[in-house]
Amino acid sequence: MTVSVLPPLAAKARGAAHPDGTPCACTAAVTLADRPDATVVRHADVVAKAHAPGTDRAGLDARLAVAARLPDVFVPPLGTAPLTLGDRLATLWPYGTPVDPHTPDAAPWEAAGTLLARLHRTPTAGPVTATLRAAPAPPPMRGPLKAARALTRLRTALTTAGTPAAPPVLRAWAALPAWARGAAPMPGPATLCHGDVHLGQLVRHPAPDGPWRLIDVDDLGVGVPAWDLARPAAWYACGLLPPDEWTRFLTAYRAAGGPAVPGHGDPWPALDVPARALTAQTAAVAVAKALAADRPLDEVAAALVDACARMERAPAELTPGFPT
């Protein structure tokens, strides 16, 4: 029998919110997410997250160290060492105000581009001072591995049901270079990357109206910085993100000196492979969910599958420096 991590996680959040042990007059902990790969609860101004079973402690230590030394990019953790809850590692964070999904016109695309440029320009090694030891070396960015898990999820779903939507996704994935499928090391130079960028990863900190900051370090590490631009690029290419929003994001990233794309001119030679990978990843998740629920694809999922059907192997000249 699986024991829920929610009660001990809520207790950790409550203890961090009231470290002096004073009686708590605030409301009970609120569950923000409860998935196999992450459980997140909030109590007052503290958020506690239980990471996926099997999370590597050394890797999480290094990722926390990056977030702690970049308070102008990330919401800093409350402590730099993960807690242990049975077979799960957990971390504590201050609460930040998330993006309001009901006001898409106010989406912080400029802030997202600026924060990513700051992250990508950060040296991969931590500072060394008289009072601060060198931070542990960050591990590889996990974006390609996360994409590969999405394709595994689709293949697993296909063992019990079939759909004509799956073959285009599988072919688009198979046509990608090995590094983009998590099957080979990523090409250099090594750059600090978030690994899973979308608007749900931005919050205002301090709440409620502080500056925008990034959250979620689970996939953070060194890799190809274009991966962090790939989700909005893919949605733009699929017609799911309006051109003006894509332009706001890309312009802000370039203005802040982001190295993933040239400062001027066509960004797509750098973005093509990562955008294809994120399209296949997102389509695979959407198709797998539709199969599990025994329902047809919605409009967004259909657009992603159609994009996969249009994909061909990226010409070598479109991916300079990226081995196939």
PDB file of C-alpha atoms in Angstrom:
ATOM      1  CA  MET A   1       0.000   0.000   0.000  1.00  0.00           C
ATOM      2  CA  THR A   2       1.312   3.436  -0.955  1.00  0.00           C
ATOM      3  CA  VAL A   3       1.437   5.860   1.971  1.00  0.00           C
ATOM      4  CA  SER A   4       0.432   9.420   1.110  1.00  0.00           C
ATOM      5  CA  VAL A   5       3.186  11.983   1.475  1.00  0.00           C
ATOM      6  CA  LEU A   6       0.634  14.757   1.951  1.00  0.00           C
ATOM      7  CA  PRO A   7       0.294  14.711   5.787  1.00  0.00           C
ATOM      8  CA  PRO A   8       4.047  14.838   6.582  1.00  0.00           C
ATOM      9  CA  LEU A   9       4.607  17.350   3.783  1.00  0.00           C
ATOM     10  CA  ALA A  10       1.885  19.623   5.143  1.00  0.00           C
ATOM     11  CA  ALA A  11       3.450  19.299   8.595  1.00  0.00           C
ATOM     12  CA  LYS A  12       6.814  20.434   7.225  1.00  0.00           C
ATOM     13  CA  ALA A  13       5.179  23.441   5.549  1.00  0.00           C
ATOM     14  CA  ARG A  14       3.328  24.329   8.740  1.00  0.00           C
ATOM     15  CA  GLY A  15       6.502  24.039  10.819  1.00  0.00           C
ATOM     16  CA  ALA A  16       8.434  26.280   8.432  1.00  0.00           C
ATOM     17  CA  ALA A  17       5.624  28.842   8.392  1.00  0.00           C
ATOM     18  CA  HIS A  18       5.577  28.956  12.218  1.00  0.00           C
ATOM     19  CA  PRO A  19       9.152  28.155  13.316  1.00  0.00           C
ATOM     20  CA  ASP A  20       8.635  29.542  16.813  1.00  0.00           C
ATOM     21  CA  GLY A  21       5.863  27.024  17.479  1.00  0.00           C
ATOM     22  CA  THR A  22       3.169  29.642  18.074  1.00  0.00           C
ATOM     23  CA  PRO A  23      -0.411  28.437  17.625  1.00  0.00           C
ATOM     24  CA  CYS A  24      -1.503  28.612  14.002  1.00  0.00           C
ATOM     25  CA  ALA A  25      -4.629  30.657  13.293  1.00  0.00           C
ATOM     26  CA  CYS A  26      -4.322  30.391   9.502  1.00  0.00           C
ATOM     27  CA  THR A  27      -6.224  27.991   7.297  1.00  0.00           C
ATOM     28  CA  ALA A  28      -5.151  24.396   6.724  1.00  0.00           C
ATOM     29  CA  ALA A  29      -2.540  23.497   4.132  1.00  0.00           C
ATOM     30  CA  VAL A  30      -3.713  23.658   0.524  1.00  0.00           C
ATOM     31  CA  THR A  31      -2.672  20.968  -1.957  1.00  0.00           C
ATOM     32  CA  LEU A  32      -1.359  22.657  -5.105  1.00  0.00           C
ATOM     33  CA  ALA A  33      -0.353  19.473  -6.926  1.00  0.00           C
ATOM     34  CA  ASP A  34      -0.406  15.751  -6.207  1.00  0.00           C
ATOM     35  CA  ARG A  35       1.129  13.737  -9.044  1.00  0.00           C
ATOM     36  CA  PRO A  36       3.442  10.712  -9.114  1.00  0.00           C
ATOM     37  CA  ASP A  37       6.367  12.999  -9.963  1.00  0.00           C
ATOM     38  CA  ALA A  38       5.630  15.795  -7.478  1.00  0.00           C
ATOM     39  CA  THR A  39       3.405  16.690  -4.532  1.00  0.00           C
ATOM     40  CA  VAL A  40       3.167  20.367  -3.564  1.00  0.00           C
ATOM     41  CA  VAL A  41       1.354  21.944  -0.623  1.00  0.00           C
ATOM     42  CA  ARG A  42       1.088  25.479   0.679  1.00  0.00           C
ATOM     43  CA  HIS A  43       0.670  26.580   4.280  1.00  0.00           C
ATOM     44  CA  ALA A  44       0.510  30.342   4.834  1.00  0.00           C
ATOM     45  CA  ASP A  45       3.563  31.799   3.066  1.00  0.00           C
ATOM     46  CA  VAL A  46       5.483  28.506   2.717  1.00  0.00           C
ATOM     47  CA  VAL A  47       5.339  25.971  -0.096  1.00  0.00           C
ATOM     48  CA  ALA A  48       6.628  22.429   0.454  1.00  0.00           C
ATOM     49  CA  LYS A  49       7.399  20.119  -2.453  1.00  0.00           C
ATOM     50  CA  ALA A  50       7.978  16.369  -2.380  1.00  0.00           C
ATOM     51  CA  HIS A  51      10.079  15.472  -5.401  1.00  0.00           C
ATOM     52  CA  ALA A  52       9.703  12.344  -7.499  1.00  0.00           C
ATOM     53  CA  PRO A  53      10.674   9.015  -5.929  1.00  0.00           C
ATOM     54  CA  GLY A  54      14.246   8.168  -6.816  1.00  0.00           C
ATOM     55  CA  THR A  55      15.347  11.801  -7.135  1.00  0.00           C
ATOM     56  CA  ASP A  56      19.130  11.996  -6.944  1.00  0.00           C
ATOM     57  CA  ARG A  57      20.127  13.867  -3.799  1.00  0.00           C
ATOM     58  CA  ALA A  58      23.441  15.157  -5.147  1.00  0.00           C
ATOM     59  CA  GLY A  59      21.708  16.527  -8.230  1.00  0.00           C
ATOM     60  CA  LEU A  60      19.000  18.188  -6.153  1.00  0.00           C
ATOM     61  CA  ASP A  61      21.643  19.658  -3.836  1.00  0.00           C
ATOM     62  CA  ALA A  62      23.373  21.228  -6.839  1.00  0.00           C
ATOM     63  CA  ARG A  63      20.124  22.588  -8.251  1.00  0.00           C
ATOM     64  CA  LEU A  64      19.176  24.141  -4.914  1.00  0.00           C
ATOM     65  CA  ALA A  65      22.603  25.755  -4.759  1.00  0.00           C
ATOM     66  CA  VAL A  66      22.029  27.376  -8.148  1.00  0.00           C
ATOM     67  CA  ALA A  67      18.647  28.757  -7.091  1.00  0.00           C
ATOM     68  CA  ALA A  68      20.084  30.042  -3.812  1.00  0.00           C
ATOM     69  CA  ARG A  69      22.860  31.996  -5.519  1.00  0.00           C
ATOM     70  CA  LEU A  70      20.592  33.519  -8.194  1.00  0.00           C
ATOM     71  CA  PRO A  71      17.884  35.445  -6.285  1.00  0.00           C
ATOM     72  CA  ASP A  72      17.444  37.758  -9.291  1.00  0.00           C
ATOM     73  CA  VAL A  73      16.352  34.735 -11.351  1.00  0.00           C
ATOM     74  CA  PHE A  74      14.818  32.147  -8.983  1.00  0.00           C
ATOM     75  CA  VAL A  75      12.688  32.206  -5.894  1.00  0.00           C
ATOM     76  CA  PRO A  76      15.375  31.151  -3.381  1.00  0.00           C
ATOM     77  CA  PRO A  77      14.783  27.978  -1.363  1.00  0.00           C
ATOM     78  CA  LEU A  78      14.231  28.049   2.371  1.00  0.00           C
ATOM     79  CA  GLY A  79      17.428  26.204   3.189  1.00  0.00           C
ATOM     80  CA  THR A  80      19.852  24.592   0.783  1.00  0.00           C
ATOM     81  CA  ALA A  81      19.509  20.970   1.904  1.00  0.00           C
ATOM     82  CA  PRO A  82      16.508  18.777   1.007  1.00  0.00           C
ATOM     83  CA  LEU A  83      14.429  17.132   3.715  1.00  0.00           C
ATOM     84  CA  THR A  84      13.708  13.403   3.801  1.00  0.00           C
ATOM     85  CA  LEU A  85      10.133  12.117   3.985  1.00  0.00           C
ATOM     86  CA  GLY A  86      10.308   8.346   3.853  1.00  0.00           C
ATOM     87  CA  ASP A  87      11.586   7.494   0.364  1.00  0.00           C
ATOM     88  CA  ARG A  88      11.012  11.049  -0.937  1.00  0.00           C
ATOM     89  CA  LEU A  89      13.114  14.196  -0.863  1.00  0.00           C
ATOM     90  CA  ALA A  90      11.324  17.450  -0.086  1.00  0.00           C
ATOM     91  CA  THR A  91      12.194  21.134  -0.313  1.00  0.00           C
ATOM     92  CA  LEU A  92      10.719  24.302   1.189  1.00  0.00           C
ATOM     93  CA  TRP A  93      10.115  27.582  -0.641  1.00  0.00           C
ATOM     94  CA  PRO A  94       8.500  30.949  -0.005  1.00  0.00           C
ATOM     95  CA  TYR A  95       5.126  31.337  -1.686  1.00  0.00           C
ATOM     96  CA  GLY A  96       4.925  33.468  -4.831  1.00  0.00           C
ATOM     97  CA  THR A  97       1.887  34.772  -6.697  1.00  0.00           C
ATOM     98  CA  PRO A  98       1.419  32.740  -9.899  1.00  0.00           C
ATOM     99  CA  VAL A  99       0.452  33.963 -13.360  1.00  0.00           C
ATOM    100  CA  ASP A 100      -3.297  34.518 -13.605  1.00  0.00           C
ATOM    101  CA  PRO A 101      -4.562  32.132 -16.313  1.00  0.00           C
ATOM    102  CA  HIS A 102      -7.702  34.241 -16.731  1.00  0.00           C
ATOM    103  CA  THR A 103      -5.788  37.316 -17.954  1.00  0.00           C
ATOM    104  CA  PRO A 104      -3.690  36.004 -20.858  1.00  0.00           C
ATOM    105  CA  ASP A 105      -3.036  39.527 -22.172  1.00  0.00           C
ATOM    106  CA  ALA A 106      -1.108  40.231 -18.957  1.00  0.00           C
ATOM    107  CA  ALA A 107       1.157  37.172 -19.332  1.00  0.00           C
ATOM    108  CA  PRO A 108       4.700  38.188 -18.321  1.00  0.00           C
ATOM    109  CA  TRP A 109       6.450  37.307 -21.576  1.00  0.00           C
ATOM    110  CA  GLU A 110       8.997  40.108 -21.209  1.00  0.00           C
ATOM    111  CA  ALA A 111       9.876  38.965 -17.708  1.00  0.00           C
ATOM    112  CA  ALA A 112      10.216  35.355 -18.883  1.00  0.00           C
ATOM    113  CA  GLY A 113      12.621  36.351 -21.652  1.00  0.00           C
ATOM    114  CA  THR A 114      14.692  38.556 -19.360  1.00  0.00           C
ATOM    115  CA  LEU A 115      14.951  35.939 -16.602  1.00  0.00           C
ATOM    116  CA  LEU A 116      16.051  33.256 -19.040  1.00  0.00           C
ATOM    117  CA  ALA A 117      18.710  35.540 -20.506  1.00  0.00           C
ATOM    118  CA  ARG A 118      20.053  36.200 -16.999  1.00  0.00           C
ATOM    119  CA  LEU A 119      20.137  32.485 -16.276  1.00  0.00           C
ATOM    120  CA  HIS A 120      21.832  31.618 -19.565  1.00  0.00           C
ATOM    121  CA  ARG A 121      24.513  34.273 -19.008  1.00  0.00           C
ATOM    122  CA  THR A 122      25.376  32.957 -15.534  1.00  0.00           C
ATOM    123  CA  PRO A 123      28.714  31.144 -15.171  1.00  0.00           C
ATOM    124  CA  THR A 124      28.132  27.460 -14.536  1.00  0.00           C
ATOM    125  CA  ALA A 125      30.502  27.427 -11.538  1.00  0.00           C
ATOM    126  CA  GLY A 126      29.477  28.932  -8.221  1.00  0.00           C
ATOM    127  CA  PRO A 127      31.400  31.776  -6.567  1.00  0.00           C
ATOM    128  CA  VAL A 128      34.208  31.184  -4.108  1.00  0.00           C
ATOM    129  CA  THR A 129      34.671  33.687  -1.279  1.00  0.00           C
ATOM    130  CA  ALA A 130      35.971  33.644   2.265  1.00  0.00           C
ATOM    131  CA  THR A 131      32.483  32.787   3.519  1.00  0.00           C
ATOM    132  CA  LEU A 132      31.016  30.861   0.588  1.00  0.00           C
ATOM    133  CA  ARG A 133      32.435  27.625  -0.716  1.00  0.00           C
ATOM    134  CA  ALA A 134      32.209  26.764  -4.383  1.00  0.00           C
ATOM    135  CA  ALA A 135      28.749  25.493  -5.258  1.00  0.00           C
ATOM    136  CA  PRO A 136      28.538  21.891  -6.480  1.00  0.00           C
ATOM    137  CA  ALA A 137      28.698  21.561 -10.248  1.00  0.00           C
ATOM    138  CA  PRO A 138      25.187  21.563 -11.728  1.00  0.00           C
ATOM    139  CA  PRO A 139      24.151  18.309 -13.428  1.00  0.00           C
ATOM    140  CA  PRO A 140      22.938  18.109 -17.042  1.00  0.00           C
ATOM    141  CA  MET A 141      19.682  19.859 -17.848  1.00  0.00           C
ATOM    142  CA  ARG A 142      16.913  17.254 -17.879  1.00  0.00           C
ATOM    143  CA  GLY A 143      14.717  18.651 -20.658  1.00  0.00           C
ATOM    144  CA  PRO A 144      15.557  15.981 -23.264  1.00  0.00           C
ATOM    145  CA  LEU A 145      15.112  13.200 -20.702  1.00  0.00           C
ATOM    146  CA  LYS A 146      11.720  14.619 -19.737  1.00  0.00           C
ATOM    147  CA  ALA A 147      10.737  14.654 -23.401  1.00  0.00           C
ATOM    148  CA  ALA A 148      11.870  11.036 -23.734  1.00  0.00           C
ATOM    149  CA  ARG A 149       9.662  10.075 -20.776  1.00  0.00           C
ATOM    150  CA  ALA A 150       6.689  11.632 -22.570  1.00  0.00           C
ATOM    151  CA  LEU A 151       7.316   9.408 -25.601  1.00  0.00           C
ATOM    152  CA  THR A 152       7.654   6.360 -23.345  1.00  0.00           C
ATOM    153  CA  ARG A 153       4.303   7.285 -21.814  1.00  0.00           C
ATOM    154  CA  LEU A 154       2.741   7.383 -25.273  1.00  0.00           C
ATOM    155  CA  ARG A 155       4.220   4.021 -26.276  1.00  0.00           C
ATOM    156  CA  THR A 156       2.918   2.496 -23.035  1.00  0.00           C
ATOM    157  CA  ALA A 157      -0.572   3.863 -23.736  1.00  0.00           C
ATOM    158  CA  LEU A 158      -0.455   2.325 -27.205  1.00  0.00           C
ATOM    159  CA  THR A 159      -0.067  -1.174 -25.728  1.00  0.00           C
ATOM    160  CA  THR A 160      -3.743  -1.100 -24.734  1.00  0.00           C
ATOM    161  CA  ALA A 161      -5.288   1.135 -27.418  1.00  0.00           C
ATOM    162  CA  GLY A 162      -4.417   2.477 -30.847  1.00  0.00           C
ATOM    163  CA  THR A 163      -4.940   5.848 -32.494  1.00  0.00           C
ATOM    164  CA  PRO A 164      -4.000   7.339 -35.872  1.00  0.00           C
ATOM    165  CA  ALA A 165      -2.645  10.352 -33.983  1.00  0.00           C
ATOM    166  CA  ALA A 166       0.333   8.429 -32.605  1.00  0.00           C
ATOM    167  CA  PRO A 167       2.401   7.562 -35.734  1.00  0.00           C
ATOM    168  CA  PRO A 168       3.092  11.202 -36.748  1.00  0.00           C
ATOM    169  CA  VAL A 169       4.304  11.938 -33.218  1.00  0.00           C
ATOM    170  CA  LEU A 170       6.549   8.873 -33.131  1.00  0.00           C
ATOM    171  CA  ARG A 171       8.007   9.677 -36.560  1.00  0.00           C
ATOM    172  CA  ALA A 172       8.683  13.297 -35.607  1.00  0.00           C
ATOM    173  CA  TRP A 173      10.464  12.107 -32.479  1.00  0.00           C
ATOM    174  CA  ALA A 174      12.521   9.486 -34.289  1.00  0.00           C
ATOM    175  CA  ALA A 175      13.741  12.099 -36.789  1.00  0.00           C
ATOM    176  CA  LEU A 176      15.366  14.219 -34.066  1.00  0.00           C
ATOM    177  CA  PRO A 177      19.104  14.072 -33.344  1.00  0.00           C
ATOM    178  CA  ALA A 178      20.071  11.756 -30.509  1.00  0.00           C
ATOM    179  CA  TRP A 179      20.907  14.534 -28.036  1.00  0.00           C
ATOM    180  CA  ALA A 180      17.392  16.003 -28.354  1.00  0.00           C
ATOM    181  CA  ARG A 181      15.933  12.570 -27.517  1.00  0.00           C
ATOM    182  CA  GLY A 182      18.058  12.210 -24.383  1.00  0.00           C
ATOM    183  CA  ALA A 183      20.042   9.451 -26.089  1.00  0.00           C
ATOM    184  CA  ALA A 184      23.387  11.284 -26.304  1.00  0.00           C
ATOM    185  CA  PRO A 185      25.157  14.115 -24.469  1.00  0.00           C
ATOM    186  CA  MET A 186      23.992  17.620 -25.337  1.00  0.00           C
ATOM    187  CA  PRO A 187      26.342  19.683 -27.493  1.00  0.00           C
ATOM    188  CA  GLY A 188      28.297  22.493 -25.853  1.00  0.00           C
ATOM    189  CA  PRO A 189      29.141  24.994 -24.692  1.00  0.00           C
ATOM    190  CA  ALA A 190      27.507  24.114 -21.381  1.00  0.00           C
ATOM    191  CA  THR A 191      25.000  26.792 -20.327  1.00  0.00           C
ATOM    192  CA  LEU A 192      22.816  26.991 -17.232  1.00  0.00           C
ATOM    193  CA  CYS A 193      19.265  26.173 -18.331  1.00  0.00           C
ATOM    194  CA  HIS A 194      15.904  25.847 -16.570  1.00  0.00           C
ATOM    195  CA  GLY A 195      14.849  22.799 -18.561  1.00  0.00           C
ATOM    196  CA  ASP A 196      11.042  23.125 -18.357  1.00  0.00           C
ATOM    197  CA  VAL A 197       9.971  26.681 -19.142  1.00  0.00           C
ATOM    198  CA  HIS A 198       6.312  27.691 -19.322  1.00  0.00           C
ATOM    199  CA  LEU A 199       4.244  30.445 -17.732  1.00  0.00           C
ATOM    200  CA  GLY A 200       3.363  28.207 -14.786  1.00  0.00           C
ATOM    201  CA  GLN A 201       7.016  28.430 -13.760  1.00  0.00           C
ATOM    202  CA  LEU A 202       6.825  32.175 -13.043  1.00  0.00           C
ATOM    203  CA  VAL A 203       5.613  33.754  -9.804  1.00  0.00           C
ATOM    204  CA  ARG A 204       5.798  37.156  -8.184  1.00  0.00           C
ATOM    205  CA  HIS A 205       8.120  37.100  -5.181  1.00  0.00           C
ATOM    206  CA  PRO A 206       7.688  38.432  -2.570  1.00  0.00           C
ATOM    207  CA  ALA A 207       3.952  37.885  -2.905  1.00  0.00           C
ATOM    208  CA  PRO A 208       1.673  39.415  -3.909  1.00  0.00           C
ATOM    209  CA  ASP A 209       3.293  41.895  -6.300  1.00  0.00           C
ATOM    210  CA  GLY A 210       7.082  41.488  -6.170  1.00  0.00           C
ATOM    211  CA  PRO A 211       9.183  41.017  -9.302  1.00  0.00           C
ATOM    212  CA  TRP A 212       8.703  37.924 -11.440  1.00  0.00           C
ATOM    213  CA  ARG A 213      10.953  34.996 -10.632  1.00  0.00           C
ATOM    214  CA  LEU A 214      11.328  31.403 -11.861  1.00  0.00           C
ATOM    215  CA  ILE A 215      10.390  28.341  -9.810  1.00  0.00           C
ATOM    216  CA  ASP A 216      10.872  24.548 -10.123  1.00  0.00           C
ATOM    217  CA  VAL A 217      14.488  23.417 -10.240  1.00  0.00           C
ATOM    218  CA  ASP A 218      13.802  19.738 -10.978  1.00  0.00           C
ATOM    219  CA  ASP A 219      15.102  19.924 -14.561  1.00  0.00           C
ATOM    220  CA  LEU A 220      17.655  22.713 -14.092  1.00  0.00           C
ATOM    221  CA  GLY A 221      21.223  22.074 -15.236  1.00  0.00           C
ATOM    222  CA  VAL A 222      23.748  22.672 -17.983  1.00  0.00           C
ATOM    223  CA  GLY A 223      22.775  22.146 -21.587  1.00  0.00           C
ATOM    224  CA  VAL A 224      21.524  23.784 -24.764  1.00  0.00           C
ATOM    225  CA  PRO A 225      19.936  27.165 -23.893  1.00  0.00           C
ATOM    226  CA  ALA A 226      17.633  27.099 -26.936  1.00  0.00           C
ATOM    227  CA  TRP A 227      15.700  24.353 -25.124  1.00  0.00           C
ATOM    228  CA  ASP A 228      14.352  26.988 -22.722  1.00  0.00           C
ATOM    229  CA  LEU A 229      12.914  28.972 -25.637  1.00  0.00           C
ATOM    230  CA  ALA A 230      11.542  25.922 -27.397  1.00  0.00           C
ATOM    231  CA  ARG A 231       8.090  25.617 -25.826  1.00  0.00           C
ATOM    232  CA  PRO A 232       6.889  29.131 -26.755  1.00  0.00           C
ATOM    233  CA  ALA A 233       8.676  28.755 -30.109  1.00  0.00           C
ATOM    234  CA  ALA A 234       6.848  25.492 -30.760  1.00  0.00           C
ATOM    235  CA  TRP A 235       3.482  26.933 -29.754  1.00  0.00           C
ATOM    236  CA  TYR A 236       4.090  29.925 -32.014  1.00  0.00           C
ATOM    237  CA  ALA A 237       5.033  27.665 -34.915  1.00  0.00           C
ATOM    238  CA  CYS A 238       1.898  25.562 -34.331  1.00  0.00           C
ATOM    239  CA  GLY A 239      -0.342  28.654 -34.310  1.00  0.00           C
ATOM    240  CA  LEU A 240      -1.140  28.291 -30.603  1.00  0.00           C
ATOM    241  CA  LEU A 241       0.784  31.377 -29.409  1.00  0.00           C
ATOM    242  CA  PRO A 242      -0.073  34.738 -31.007  1.00  0.00           C
ATOM    243  CA  PRO A 243       2.790  36.332 -32.976  1.00  0.00           C
ATOM    244  CA  ASP A 244       2.854  39.447 -30.780  1.00  0.00           C
ATOM    245  CA  GLU A 245       3.363  37.383 -27.624  1.00  0.00           C
ATOM    246  CA  TRP A 246       6.175  35.399 -29.240  1.00  0.00           C
ATOM    247  CA  THR A 247       7.765  38.673 -30.383  1.00  0.00           C
ATOM    248  CA  ARG A 248       7.538  40.163 -26.874  1.00  0.00           C
ATOM    249  CA  PHE A 249       9.265  37.112 -25.411  1.00  0.00           C
ATOM    250  CA  LEU A 250      12.000  36.867 -28.040  1.00  0.00           C
ATOM    251  CA  THR A 251      12.681  40.629 -28.069  1.00  0.00           C
ATOM    252  CA  ALA A 252      13.089  40.728 -24.292  1.00  0.00           C
ATOM    253  CA  TYR A 253      15.424  37.730 -24.358  1.00  0.00           C
ATOM    254  CA  ARG A 254      17.605  39.327 -27.010  1.00  0.00           C
ATOM    255  CA  ALA A 255      17.580  42.732 -25.308  1.00  0.00           C
ATOM    256  CA  ALA A 256      18.906  41.090 -22.131  1.00  0.00           C
ATOM    257  CA  GLY A 257      21.793  39.472 -24.015  1.00  0.00           C
ATOM    258  CA  GLY A 258      20.498  35.909 -24.102  1.00  0.00           C
ATOM    259  CA  PRO A 259      22.977  33.638 -25.924  1.00  0.00           C
ATOM    260  CA  ALA A 260      20.577  30.980 -27.237  1.00  0.00           C
ATOM    261  CA  VAL A 261      19.832  32.858 -30.474  1.00  0.00           C
ATOM    262  CA  PRO A 262      21.641  35.571 -32.449  1.00  0.00           C
ATOM    263  CA  GLY A 263      20.959  39.119 -31.342  1.00  0.00           C
ATOM    264  CA  HIS A 264      19.487  39.926 -34.757  1.00  0.00           C
ATOM    265  CA  GLY A 265      18.148  38.054 -37.719  1.00  0.00           C
ATOM    266  CA  ASP A 266      16.494  34.653 -38.005  1.00  0.00           C
ATOM    267  CA  PRO A 267      16.381  32.759 -34.667  1.00  0.00           C
ATOM    268  CA  TRP A 268      15.072  29.508 -36.149  1.00  0.00           C
ATOM    269  CA  PRO A 269      18.353  27.806 -37.075  1.00  0.00           C
ATOM    270  CA  ALA A 270      19.077  27.683 -33.323  1.00  0.00           C
ATOM    271  CA  LEU A 271      15.497  26.919 -32.264  1.00  0.00           C
ATOM    272  CA  ASP A 272      14.450  24.381 -34.882  1.00  0.00           C
ATOM    273  CA  VAL A 273      15.536  21.122 -33.229  1.00  0.00           C
ATOM    274  CA  PRO A 274      14.472  22.022 -29.656  1.00  0.00           C
ATOM    275  CA  ALA A 275      11.119  23.343 -30.918  1.00  0.00           C
ATOM    276  CA  ARG A 276      10.522  20.091 -32.806  1.00  0.00           C
ATOM    277  CA  ALA A 277      11.397  18.118 -29.688  1.00  0.00           C
ATOM    278  CA  LEU A 278       8.989  20.110 -27.504  1.00  0.00           C
ATOM    279  CA  THR A 279       6.252  19.746 -30.125  1.00  0.00           C
ATOM    280  CA  ALA A 280       6.670  15.966 -30.102  1.00  0.00           C
ATOM    281  CA  GLN A 281       6.844  15.889 -26.296  1.00  0.00           C
ATOM    282  CA  THR A 282       3.702  17.950 -25.814  1.00  0.00           C
ATOM    283  CA  ALA A 283       1.833  16.036 -28.504  1.00  0.00           C
ATOM    284  CA  ALA A 284       2.835  12.708 -26.930  1.00  0.00           C
ATOM    285  CA  VAL A 285       1.465  13.759 -23.534  1.00  0.00           C
ATOM    286  CA  ALA A 286      -1.766  15.025 -25.091  1.00  0.00           C
ATOM    287  CA  VAL A 287      -2.333  11.838 -27.106  1.00  0.00           C
ATOM    288  CA  ALA A 288      -1.526   9.615 -24.114  1.00  0.00           C
ATOM    289  CA  LYS A 289      -4.009  11.529 -21.952  1.00  0.00           C
ATOM    290  CA  ALA A 290      -6.706  11.248 -24.609  1.00  0.00           C
ATOM    291  CA  LEU A 291      -6.143   7.492 -24.874  1.00  0.00           C
ATOM    292  CA  ALA A 292      -6.296   7.066 -21.103  1.00  0.00           C
ATOM    293  CA  ALA A 293      -9.569   9.008 -20.936  1.00  0.00           C
ATOM    294  CA  ASP A 294     -10.970   7.323 -24.083  1.00  0.00           C
ATOM    295  CA  ARG A 295     -11.807  10.683 -25.647  1.00  0.00           C
ATOM    296  CA  PRO A 296     -10.955  12.428 -28.929  1.00  0.00           C
ATOM    297  CA  LEU A 297      -8.145  14.941 -29.175  1.00  0.00           C
ATOM    298  CA  ASP A 298      -9.035  18.515 -28.334  1.00  0.00           C
ATOM    299  CA  GLU A 299      -8.164  21.413 -30.637  1.00  0.00           C
ATOM    300  CA  VAL A 300      -4.752  22.051 -29.077  1.00  0.00           C
ATOM    301  CA  ALA A 301      -3.723  18.391 -29.202  1.00  0.00           C
ATOM    302  CA  ALA A 302      -4.873  18.106 -32.813  1.00  0.00           C
ATOM    303  CA  ALA A 303      -2.773  21.161 -33.765  1.00  0.00           C
ATOM    304  CA  LEU A 304       0.293  19.585 -32.158  1.00  0.00           C
ATOM    305  CA  VAL A 305      -0.218  16.269 -33.929  1.00  0.00           C
ATOM    306  CA  ASP A 306      -0.704  18.097 -37.232  1.00  0.00           C
ATOM    307  CA  ALA A 307       2.589  19.912 -36.628  1.00  0.00           C
ATOM    308  CA  CYS A 308       4.324  16.580 -36.035  1.00  0.00           C
ATOM    309  CA  ALA A 309       2.896  15.287 -39.307  1.00  0.00           C
ATOM    310  CA  ARG A 310       4.479  18.224 -41.142  1.00  0.00           C
ATOM    311  CA  MET A 311       7.903  17.643 -39.673  1.00  0.00           C
ATOM    312  CA  GLU A 312      10.757  16.145 -41.640  1.00  0.00           C
ATOM    313  CA  ARG A 313      14.303  15.528 -40.519  1.00  0.00           C
ATOM    314  CA  ALA A 314      15.881  18.920 -39.798  1.00  0.00           C
ATOM    315  CA  PRO A 315      18.453  19.742 -42.503  1.00  0.00           C
ATOM    316  CA  ALA A 316      21.993  19.771 -41.139  1.00  0.00           C
ATOM    317  CA  GLU A 317      22.469  23.409 -42.154  1.00  0.00           C
ATOM    318  CA  LEU A 318      19.607  24.384 -39.815  1.00  0.00           C
ATOM    319  CA  THR A 319      21.390  23.067 -36.764  1.00  0.00           C
ATOM    320  CA  PRO A 320      24.915  24.472 -36.745  1.00  0.00           C
ATOM    321  CA  GLY A 321      27.000  22.848 -34.062  1.00  0.00           C
ATOM    322  CA  PHE A 322      24.299  20.316 -33.258  1.00  0.00           C
ATOM    323  CA  PRO A 323      25.406  16.766 -34.143  1.00  0.00           C
ATOM    324  CA  THR A 324      22.751  14.490 -35.572  1.00  0.00           C
TER     325      THR A 324
END
